C-alpha angles and dihedrals in degrees: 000000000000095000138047106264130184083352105296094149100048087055093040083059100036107035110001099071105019106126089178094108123115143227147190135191126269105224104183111054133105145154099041097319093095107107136215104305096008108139105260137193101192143006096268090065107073115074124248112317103016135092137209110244138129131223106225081169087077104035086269102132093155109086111230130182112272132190124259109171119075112213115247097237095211087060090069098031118015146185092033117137108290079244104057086065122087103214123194114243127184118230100234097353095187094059106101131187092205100041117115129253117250102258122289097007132101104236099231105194155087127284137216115169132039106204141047126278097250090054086046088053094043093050083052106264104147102183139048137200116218135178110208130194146165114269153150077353099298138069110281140184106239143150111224148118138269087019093288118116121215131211080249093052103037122104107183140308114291101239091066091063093045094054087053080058089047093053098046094047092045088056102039098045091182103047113101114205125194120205128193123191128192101212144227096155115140103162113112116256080005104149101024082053089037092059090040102060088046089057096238094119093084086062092044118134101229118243086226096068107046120122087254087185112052085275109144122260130262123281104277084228099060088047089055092052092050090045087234081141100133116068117184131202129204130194091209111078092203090066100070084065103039098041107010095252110138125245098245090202087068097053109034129034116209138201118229115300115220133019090347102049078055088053098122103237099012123098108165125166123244118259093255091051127096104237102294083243091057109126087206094081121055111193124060133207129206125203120195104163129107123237098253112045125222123180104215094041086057096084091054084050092045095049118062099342099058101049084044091056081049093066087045095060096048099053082050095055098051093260096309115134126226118272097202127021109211109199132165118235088011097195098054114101145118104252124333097352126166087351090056096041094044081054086054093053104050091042100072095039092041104045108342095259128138089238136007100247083066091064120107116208112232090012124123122265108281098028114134144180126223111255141163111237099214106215131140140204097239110274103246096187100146086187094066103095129224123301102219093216144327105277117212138214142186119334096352093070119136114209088267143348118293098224122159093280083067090047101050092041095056083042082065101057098053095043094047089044089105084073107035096066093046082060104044084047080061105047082051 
């Protein structure tokens, strides 16, 4: 979208990214009939789909219940182009706070997500970010440096997450998931037999129909009839033609990834991107995550700043909204998050309405219903004493518990990062 039309950015400016809205505690509400933002004591207490937990990182001691559960946008307004959606997409989304080390070796490394891929894809995260490498003779998941993974950096071999995948996309026939690798794989035919053996190449998106010149998608309904409902992205150009995964830098164009991509005010693309405003790329992805990832500052990053960030992107890329949302620790907020401001931003493109819970299906363009955006100022009550940890229900668990011990450990790493990469220089 390189123009305003039926008023998107009037409601961008206006609804979309207005954090001016006010709250205050429920004080009356148990056993699962405590709603998003209600004051909670345990996990029992919060309603389908969200979680107790609190967000010291903004002043915010008195643990409310947040939202945990992103929308699916075509189950409100379907058969649209598959890039007129904003999908949400996890940076890393292997790297797992709570996966075990191979045997035998201290895992040494970052973290940026803090549950399995099938939970990710089953709280509505659709694409997923994965670094792939050579190792132990295989294609692993792994963090590391100059493209080689070590025993201290390696997470598990790729074709148990993409089963994972396989599995997801078997049992939800009408779900689409994007994945985007970025990719040291060197073995000849890696990533095409990869998919294969995981049985996802029955769901691939075929090279050959991609919009190749900035055209819209296909309808998701007819890719889900075609069961074209896996699109895969590579970093090496060679490979689309070799093994018929598609070049990610000729279809979607990307702001800076890291520190720079969190600068307030600032969107700018990658190096490797096309302007974020180029018509020759159709699908846009939006990072918000720093460089060096901590679990209990996430939900800071995931309330105003993010949804203000939002606003900044789409000015920079000539008010065209971001097709994917790539977050770390994707559930941590202090309220709705990721999962509120994804909901901001398919409201105005998909019925011009401030947030997709406003959108009637059917309805004409424009036509809204009536709904409460339940957003808060942070709650700075230093009286309010210390939460001793986010509590998790339902589908929303995590592995375990992220209680301080998580926390301290993943303190460690980045204040011991001066070091790591000293050593891993000199492994290499």
């Amino acid at each position: 979208m390189s123009a305003c039309i039926n008023g998107l950015c009037r409601a961008v400016t206006v609804s979309l990214f207005s954090l001016s809205f006010f709250f205050s505690f429920s004080s009356a509400c148990s056993n699962g009939n405590c709603q998003m933002l209600d004051s909670c004591s345990s996990a029992t207490d919060c309603a389908s789909g969200l979680y107790c937990g609190d967000c010291p990182a903004v002043g915010s001691t008195k643990p409310v219940c947040t939202r945990g559960q992103a929308t699916i946008p075509t189950s409100i307004i379907n058969g649209l182009p598959f890039n007129k959606y904003t999908w949400l997409m996890t940076h890393n989304a292997f790297s797992n706070a709570n996966a075990p080390p191979l045997p035998g070796v201290d895992r040494i490394t970052f973290y940026n997500q803090e549950d399995t891929i099938t939970n990710q894809l089953q709280n509505g995260v659709r694409g997923l970010m994965l670094d792939m490498y050579d190792f132990n003779d295989d294609v692993w998941l792994c963090h590391s440096l100059r493209g080689q993974c070590f025993n201290v950096t390696a997470f598990q071999p790729a074709i148990n997450t993409l089963r994972e995948v396989e599995t997801f996309l078997s049992q939800n026939p009408t779900e689409i998931i994007t994945i985007i690798i970025e990719d040291y794989v060197h073995r000849p035919k890696g990533l095409s037999t990869l998919f294969a053996n995981a049985g996802l190449d029955k769901y691939w998106f075929p090279v050959s129909k991609m919009p190749k010149k900035g055209e819209d998608w296909p309808p998701v309904t007819d890719m889900v009839q075609e069961n074209h409902r896996l699109l895969v992205f590579t970093s090496v150009a060679a490979k689309e033609d070799e093994e018929g995964v598609a070049y990610q830098w000729r279809y979607i164009v990307e702001n800076e990834s890291g520190d720079p991509g969190v600068k307030r005010g600032s969107c700018p693309n990658r190096k490797e991107s096309k302007p974020l405003n180029s018509k020759s790329s159709s699908l846009f992805l939006m990072n918000y995550f720093p460089t060096y990832p901590v679990e209990k500052d996430a939900c800071k990053e995931h309330s105003a700043p993010l949804a203000e960030m939002v606003g900044t992107c789409l000015k920079s890329g000539g008010n065209r909204m971001p097709n994917f949302l790539a977050v770390n620790f994707y559930m941590r907020s202090d309220g709705g998050g990721a999962f509120e401001v994804l909901d901001r931003m398919n409201g105005p493109v998909l019925c011009g309405c401030q947030t997709l819970a406003a959108c009637q299906p059917g309805a004409a363009y424009g036509s809204c219903k009536n709904v409460t955006l339940q957003t808060r100022t942070p709650n700075m009550d230093s009286t309010a004493g210390s939460y001793p940890g986010a509590s998790y229900t339902g589908s929303v668990q995590f592995s375990k518990s992220l209680a301080s011990p998580v926390y301290q450990g993943n303190t460690i790493v980045v204040f011991c990062f001066s070091w790591l990469l000293p050593l891993l220089m000199f492994l290499l």
